Short mmCIF file of C-alpha atoms in Angstrom, two decimals:
data_model
loop_
_atom_site.label_atom_id
_atom_site.label_comp_id
_atom_site.label_asym_id
_atom_site.label_seq_id
_atom_site.Cartn_x
_atom_site.Cartn_y
_atom_site.Cartn_z
CA MET A 1 -21.23 -8.78 -0.62
CA LYS A 2 -19.72 -5.64 1.13
CA LYS A 3 -19.06 -2.81 -1.35
CA ILE A 4 -15.70 -1.51 -0.66
CA ALA A 5 -17.35 2.19 -0.67
CA LEU A 6 -18.97 0.26 2.92
CA SER A 7 -15.32 -0.13 3.78
CA VAL A 8 -12.30 2.08 2.43
CA LEU A 9 -14.71 5.40 1.43
CA ALA A 10 -16.63 6.05 5.60
CA LEU A 11 -13.19 6.34 6.48
CA GLY A 12 -13.54 9.75 8.32
CA VAL A 13 -17.00 7.57 10.22
CA ILE A 14 -14.54 5.28 11.23
CA SER A 15 -11.78 7.06 12.51
CA ALA A 16 -13.85 8.65 14.95
CA LEU A 17 -15.26 5.91 16.25
CA LEU A 18 -11.94 3.89 16.78
CA LEU A 19 -9.38 6.96 17.71
CA ALA A 20 -10.82 6.54 20.93
CA GLY A 21 -9.20 2.59 21.40
CA CYS A 22 -5.78 3.65 19.28
CA GLY A 23 -3.86 3.36 22.07
CA THR A 24 -4.26 -0.40 22.99
CA THR A 25 -1.55 -1.88 20.37
CA SER A 26 0.18 -4.67 22.98
CA SER A 27 0.36 -4.21 26.46
CA THR A 28 -0.39 -7.46 27.61
CA THR A 29 1.14 -9.43 24.21
CA ALA A 30 4.49 -8.47 24.46
CA ALA A 31 5.07 -9.34 28.22
CA ALA A 32 6.58 -12.44 28.04
CA ALA A 33 9.16 -11.45 25.06
CA LYS A 34 12.31 -11.22 25.47
CA ASP A 35 14.23 -8.72 22.94
CA PRO A 36 16.78 -9.70 20.16
CA ASP A 37 20.45 -8.25 19.97
CA THR A 38 19.80 -7.07 16.81
CA ILE A 39 16.44 -5.52 15.86
CA THR A 40 15.37 -6.13 11.87
CA ILE A 41 12.51 -4.45 9.84
CA ALA A 42 11.49 -5.66 6.99
CA TRP A 43 10.61 -3.62 3.97
CA LEU A 44 8.23 -4.53 0.44
CA PRO A 45 9.58 -4.83 -2.51
CA ASN A 46 8.49 -1.44 -3.02
CA ASN A 47 10.02 0.47 -0.67
CA ALA A 48 13.25 -1.47 -1.19
CA GLY A 49 15.41 0.69 -3.41
CA GLU A 50 18.31 2.25 -3.66
CA ASP A 51 16.11 5.69 -4.22
CA PHE A 52 14.74 4.93 -0.60
CA LYS A 53 17.92 4.16 1.64
CA ASP A 54 18.18 7.80 2.76
CA THR A 55 14.22 6.99 4.34
CA ARG A 56 15.00 3.49 5.72
CA ALA A 57 18.36 5.14 7.45
CA ALA A 58 16.05 7.66 8.97
CA ILE A 59 13.81 5.36 10.28
CA ASP A 60 16.20 2.98 11.67
CA LYS A 61 17.65 5.72 13.54
CA VAL A 62 14.81 6.13 15.19
CA ILE A 63 14.10 2.94 15.97
CA ALA A 64 18.24 2.00 17.48
CA ASP A 65 17.60 5.15 19.79
CA ALA A 66 14.46 4.28 20.95
CA THR A 67 16.25 1.12 22.27
CA GLY A 68 19.73 1.37 22.26
CA LYS A 69 19.74 -1.78 19.66
CA LYS A 70 21.81 -2.37 16.29
CA VAL A 71 18.45 -2.34 13.71
CA GLU A 72 19.06 -4.26 10.51
CA ASP A 73 16.71 -3.94 6.87
CA LYS A 74 15.34 -6.85 5.10
CA LEU A 75 14.88 -5.71 1.90
CA THR A 76 12.64 -7.81 0.14
CA THR A 77 11.69 -8.89 -3.62
CA ASP A 78 8.66 -10.21 -2.35
CA TYR A 79 5.63 -9.69 0.01
CA ALA A 80 5.00 -13.11 0.95
CA ILE A 81 8.64 -12.60 2.40
CA VAL A 82 7.62 -9.82 4.66
CA ILE A 83 4.64 -11.17 6.13
CA GLU A 84 6.39 -14.47 6.87
CA ALA A 85 9.53 -13.08 8.39
CA VAL A 86 7.04 -10.73 10.74
CA SER A 87 4.78 -13.44 11.51
CA LYS A 88 7.85 -15.73 12.60
CA GLY A 89 9.52 -13.17 14.37
CA ASP A 90 12.77 -13.54 12.11
CA ALA A 91 12.35 -9.42 11.17
CA GLN A 92 10.10 -7.69 14.36
CA LEU A 93 8.97 -4.50 12.43
CA ALA A 94 7.56 -3.94 9.19
CA PHE A 95 6.46 -1.25 7.02
CA VAL A 96 3.31 -2.98 5.25
CA GLY A 97 -0.18 -2.26 3.18
CA ALA A 98 -3.08 -2.89 5.11
CA GLN A 99 -3.70 -6.31 3.46
CA GLN A 100 -0.25 -7.45 4.27
CA TYR A 101 -0.88 -6.89 7.98
CA VAL A 102 -4.16 -8.52 7.94
CA GLU A 103 -2.62 -11.61 6.65
CA ALA A 104 0.05 -11.87 9.16
CA HIS A 105 -1.77 -10.98 12.00
CA ASN A 106 -4.13 -13.80 10.67
CA LYS A 107 -0.88 -16.21 11.08
CA ASN A 108 0.26 -14.53 14.21
CA PRO A 109 -2.15 -12.77 16.19
CA LYS A 110 1.14 -10.96 18.27
CA VAL A 111 1.60 -9.34 14.95
CA LEU A 112 -0.27 -5.90 15.62
CA PRO A 113 -0.30 -2.24 14.10
CA LEU A 114 2.42 -0.14 15.90
CA VAL A 115 1.79 3.35 14.30
CA VAL A 116 0.00 4.47 10.76
CA ASN A 117 1.12 7.43 9.43
CA SER A 118 -2.07 10.36 9.26
CA GLY A 119 -3.54 12.16 6.50
CA ASN A 120 -2.93 15.57 5.82
CA SER A 121 -5.47 17.02 8.79
CA GLY A 122 -3.28 15.32 11.23
CA THR A 123 -5.97 12.94 12.09
CA LEU A 124 -7.13 9.66 10.96
CA SER A 125 -9.82 10.77 9.24
CA ASP A 126 -8.21 11.21 5.90
CA ALA A 127 -5.59 8.70 6.54
CA MET A 128 -5.31 7.37 3.32
CA TYR A 129 -3.69 6.68 -0.36
CA TYR A 130 -5.20 5.09 -3.32
CA SER A 131 -5.63 1.97 -5.55
CA ARG A 132 -5.93 3.46 -9.06
CA PHE A 133 -7.10 1.08 -12.07
CA ALA A 134 -4.79 3.06 -15.19
CA VAL A 135 -4.38 2.27 -18.97
CA LYS A 136 -1.67 3.56 -20.84
CA LYS A 137 -2.37 7.13 -22.29
CA GLY A 138 -4.25 6.72 -25.82
CA ASN A 139 -6.28 3.55 -25.18
CA GLU A 140 -8.32 5.66 -22.54
CA SER A 141 -11.11 5.84 -24.89
CA GLN A 142 -12.18 1.77 -24.60
CA TYR A 143 -13.18 2.85 -20.81
CA GLN A 144 -15.38 5.87 -22.08
CA SER A 145 -18.54 6.31 -19.53
CA GLY A 146 -20.22 9.15 -20.46
CA SER A 147 -18.25 12.27 -19.44
CA GLY A 148 -15.92 10.11 -17.25
CA PHE A 149 -14.84 6.61 -17.55
CA SER A 150 -15.22 2.99 -15.66
CA ILE A 151 -14.26 0.01 -15.24
CA ASP A 152 -16.94 -1.75 -17.27
CA ASN A 153 -15.58 -2.96 -20.24
CA ILE A 154 -12.14 -4.44 -18.21
CA ALA A 155 -13.73 -8.04 -18.88
CA GLY A 156 -10.93 -9.99 -21.14
CA LYS A 157 -8.05 -7.45 -21.26
CA ARG A 158 -4.84 -7.74 -20.11
CA MET A 159 -4.36 -7.24 -15.76
CA GLY A 160 -1.71 -6.13 -13.99
CA PHE A 161 -2.10 -6.81 -10.34
CA VAL A 162 0.98 -6.05 -7.81
CA SER A 163 0.84 -9.32 -5.75
CA PRO A 164 -1.86 -10.95 -4.61
CA SER A 165 -1.06 -9.88 -0.99
CA SER A 166 -1.25 -6.64 -2.30
CA THR A 167 -3.80 -3.92 -0.66
CA SER A 168 -4.29 -1.37 -3.17
CA GLY A 169 -2.66 -3.65 -6.12
CA PHE A 170 -5.17 -6.71 -5.79
CA ALA A 171 -6.98 -6.91 -2.44
CA VAL A 172 -9.04 -3.24 -3.24
CA PRO A 173 -8.97 -3.33 -7.01
CA THR A 174 -10.38 -7.30 -7.13
CA SER A 175 -12.66 -6.06 -4.74
CA GLN A 176 -14.14 -3.48 -6.81
CA ILE A 177 -14.39 -5.59 -9.85
CA LEU A 178 -16.55 -8.16 -7.88
CA SER A 179 -18.60 -5.68 -6.38
CA THR A 180 -19.31 -4.43 -10.09
CA PHE A 181 -19.24 -7.16 -12.15
CA THR A 182 -21.02 -9.96 -9.96
CA LYS A 183 -24.57 -7.71 -10.99
CA GLN A 184 -24.41 -9.22 -14.04
CA ASP A 185 -25.56 -12.44 -14.72
CA LYS A 186 -22.74 -13.28 -16.78
CA TRP A 187 -20.14 -12.81 -13.97
CA LYS A 188 -22.48 -13.63 -10.96
CA ASN A 189 -20.44 -16.29 -9.51
CA LEU A 190 -17.74 -14.48 -10.33
CA THR A 191 -14.86 -15.29 -7.39
CA LYS A 192 -11.06 -13.77 -6.28
CA ASP A 193 -10.02 -16.88 -7.37
CA ASP A 194 -11.31 -16.11 -10.76
CA LEU A 195 -9.93 -13.26 -11.14
CA THR A 196 -5.58 -14.29 -10.85
CA GLN A 197 -5.38 -15.94 -14.34
CA GLY A 198 -6.68 -15.65 -17.48
CA GLY A 199 -8.19 -17.28 -20.69
CA ASN A 200 -10.32 -20.37 -20.87
CA GLY A 201 -13.16 -18.11 -20.48
CA LYS A 202 -11.79 -16.38 -17.44
CA PHE A 203 -12.47 -12.87 -16.82
CA PHE A 204 -9.19 -11.40 -17.89
CA SER A 205 -7.59 -13.12 -20.86
CA GLN A 206 -3.88 -12.92 -19.20
CA VAL A 207 -3.06 -11.95 -15.66
CA THR A 208 0.36 -10.81 -14.73
CA PHE A 209 1.64 -9.95 -10.93
CA GLY A 210 4.06 -7.01 -11.43
CA GLY A 211 5.57 -7.57 -8.03
CA SER A 212 5.41 -4.22 -7.33
CA HIS A 213 3.89 -0.76 -8.28
CA GLN A 214 6.63 0.08 -10.12
CA GLY A 215 7.03 -3.30 -12.11
CA ASN A 216 3.43 -2.87 -12.66
CA ALA A 217 3.49 0.75 -14.21
CA VAL A 218 6.13 -0.47 -16.51
CA ASN A 219 4.56 -3.27 -17.62
CA LEU A 220 1.55 -1.25 -18.39
CA LEU A 221 3.77 1.71 -19.89
CA THR A 222 5.35 -1.35 -21.98
CA ASP A 223 2.02 -3.10 -23.22
CA LYS A 224 2.55 -6.11 -21.46
CA VAL A 225 -0.48 -5.20 -19.90
CA ASP A 226 -4.02 -3.24 -20.45
CA VAL A 227 -5.21 -2.41 -17.43
CA ALA A 228 -2.72 -2.54 -14.25
CA ALA A 229 -3.74 -1.43 -10.64
CA ILE A 230 -0.98 0.55 -8.94
CA ASP A 231 -1.21 3.10 -6.10
CA ASP A 232 0.07 7.13 -5.64
CA VAL A 233 2.30 7.08 -3.26
CA ASP A 234 4.98 4.27 -4.55
CA LEU A 235 4.68 5.97 -8.13
CA VAL A 236 5.06 9.98 -6.80
CA SER A 237 8.82 9.90 -7.29
CA TYR A 238 8.79 8.65 -10.93
CA VAL A 239 6.18 10.62 -12.67
CA ASP A 240 4.62 14.26 -12.31
CA LEU A 241 0.38 14.51 -12.83
CA THR A 242 0.35 16.78 -16.49
CA SER A 243 -3.20 16.68 -16.50
CA GLY A 244 -6.29 16.61 -14.92
CA LYS A 245 -6.65 16.32 -10.63
CA GLU A 246 -4.67 14.21 -9.04
CA ASN A 247 -6.17 10.79 -7.79
CA THR A 248 -9.43 11.31 -10.11
CA GLU A 249 -10.70 9.65 -13.49
CA GLY A 250 -8.95 11.15 -16.50
CA ALA A 251 -6.10 12.44 -14.37
CA VAL A 252 -2.48 12.05 -16.71
CA TYR A 253 0.70 11.06 -15.21
CA THR A 254 3.78 11.48 -17.46
CA VAL A 255 7.39 9.36 -16.40
CA LYS A 256 9.64 12.11 -15.55
CA ASN A 257 13.02 12.77 -17.83
CA ASN A 258 15.26 12.19 -15.10
CA ALA A 259 13.29 9.36 -13.43
CA THR A 260 15.50 6.78 -11.98
CA ALA A 261 15.12 2.66 -12.73
CA PRO A 262 12.62 1.13 -13.53
CA PHE A 263 11.55 4.29 -15.70
CA ASP A 264 14.85 5.53 -16.47
CA LYS A 265 14.19 4.62 -20.50
CA LEU A 266 10.60 5.35 -19.99
CA ALA A 267 11.06 9.15 -19.99
CA GLY A 268 7.45 10.77 -21.26
CA ALA A 269 5.48 7.84 -21.59
CA GLN A 270 2.44 8.46 -20.00
CA PHE A 271 -0.77 6.21 -18.27
CA THR A 272 -4.72 7.81 -17.74
CA LEU A 273 -6.65 7.25 -14.51
CA ILE A 274 -9.66 4.83 -14.96
CA LYS A 275 -10.89 4.29 -11.55
CA PRO A 276 -9.43 5.54 -8.08
CA ILE A 277 -10.20 4.18 -5.29
CA PRO A 278 -9.10 5.62 -1.61
CA VAL A 279 -7.42 3.21 0.80
CA MET A 280 -6.84 3.14 4.56
CA ASN A 281 -2.83 3.55 5.25
CA GLY A 282 -0.97 0.94 6.15
CA PRO A 283 0.83 0.89 9.14
CA ILE A 284 4.55 0.15 10.45
CA MET A 285 3.75 -3.39 12.41
CA VAL A 286 5.13 -4.95 15.14
CA ASN A 287 5.68 -8.71 16.30
CA THR A 288 4.66 -8.48 20.19
CA GLY A 289 5.93 -12.09 20.60
CA ALA A 290 9.12 -10.60 19.51
CA LEU A 291 9.93 -7.71 21.66
CA THR A 292 9.19 -6.74 25.35
CA GLN A 293 6.45 -4.58 25.93
CA GLN A 294 8.90 -2.24 27.33
CA THR A 295 10.78 -1.69 23.71
CA VAL A 296 7.21 -2.13 22.11
CA GLU A 297 6.17 1.13 24.38
CA LYS A 298 9.91 2.68 23.38
CA LEU A 299 9.37 2.28 19.74
CA THR A 300 5.64 3.57 19.78
CA ALA A 301 6.89 7.29 21.95
CA ALA A 302 9.65 7.57 19.64
CA LEU A 303 7.99 7.10 16.66
CA THR A 304 5.09 9.90 17.55
CA SER A 305 7.38 11.99 19.05
CA ASP A 306 7.85 15.65 17.60
CA THR A 307 11.57 14.81 16.78
CA THR A 308 10.09 11.90 14.55
CA THR A 309 7.44 14.42 13.13
CA GLN A 310 9.74 17.33 12.20
CA ASP A 311 12.43 15.02 10.34
CA PRO A 312 12.75 15.85 6.58
CA LYS A 313 14.45 12.22 5.66
CA ILE A 314 11.03 10.38 7.37
CA PHE A 315 7.84 13.23 6.21
CA ILE A 316 9.31 14.57 3.59
CA PRO A 317 8.95 18.44 2.78
CA LYS A 318 6.97 19.36 -0.72
CA ASP A 319 9.86 20.61 -2.53
CA SER A 320 12.62 18.12 -1.40
CA LYS A 321 14.62 15.81 -3.35
CA THR A 322 15.19 13.06 -0.82
CA LYS A 323 12.49 10.57 -2.07
CA GLY A 324 10.44 8.48 1.10
CA PHE A 325 7.43 7.17 1.74
CA PHE A 326 5.61 10.23 4.17
CA ASN A 327 5.02 13.51 3.41
CA GLN A 328 4.58 17.11 5.68
CA PRO A 329 1.75 17.28 7.05
CA GLN A 330 1.69 13.79 8.28
CA HIS A 331 2.63 12.46 11.29
CA PHE A 332 2.56 9.03 12.98
CA LEU A 333 -0.58 7.57 15.23
CA LYS A 334 -1.08 4.90 17.22
CA VAL A 335 -3.71 2.66 16.01
CA ASP A 336 -5.52 -0.02 16.93
CA ASP A 337 -5.96 -3.84 15.10
CA SER A 338 -9.85 -2.93 14.69
CA TRP A 339 -8.98 -0.16 12.40
CA TYR A 340 -8.47 -2.76 9.62
CA GLN A 341 -11.58 -4.58 9.65
CA PRO A 342 -12.76 -2.64 7.01
CA ILE A 343 -9.89 -4.36 4.96
CA ARG A 344 -11.05 -8.14 6.39
CA ASP A 345 -14.46 -7.11 4.91
CA LEU A 346 -13.59 -6.61 1.18
CA LYS A 347 -15.09 -9.55 -0.90
#
């Protein structure tokens, strides 16, 4: 079994090895395709809310200007819908997490990463966000380990995941659970499937899927689960760091007074991190069998251009009130399928 540290914590090494090959996205697979009259981009539930409409519209404009095509958003309520839509070519593009990309590529090898947002360094070496085990503030002492925290006591708890297809809300945290607990005789035969349901001697007493990171956090703050797997990027618009250091054990986050739905009735509610794990950024993926090679190349050039990088509705300035998915000083980079091999290696 490969530990998660082997896959996601070594991003700097992986990135350095792969940067040279990052431009081999789709030169042959898109050659026989025909462009549709309307290009459709699918959005995960986390990114489909009204709060993000300005950023979605700005990305749509980049696509429209580059291709001369009408662009349509496909807003979804389930991760599986996005994977299926792009795999079949009903949507040609989608912004997804690494796990959703891997699943879509497995369904259709013509689905490839188009671009990924860099880290603040402008490279792939820190192109990461965080999968985080969180508990409601006040319950963190149950997970104390010396001067810090751990997941050693999560067995028997009510667990909240996002979706079986979520990278940071399922694939990464379950891999961490397996690497931690299968060393123990009691759990040596524990599998990922065992972690999808609770009760009857299972690892968890109950398992809930929140459908989105926002929904999963709400379940935690309303006492529907004891522990929740939530990322940082999808919650940054709703909570403030009020104690500790960002994305570290013991950090406390508080729902903002002006937080919008689904946090509008939870102002002041708090959660504590007991285990943060870095995860490589997910791509804007493309079905290269559903667009021509020329269009794919135009999209790549447009998304990696200075104009896109400098658009404050796509790469959000620090003090902006716009809610989006990417932040300054990041920008888009071309990336190869092999960069996501560490996600395939998760067990």
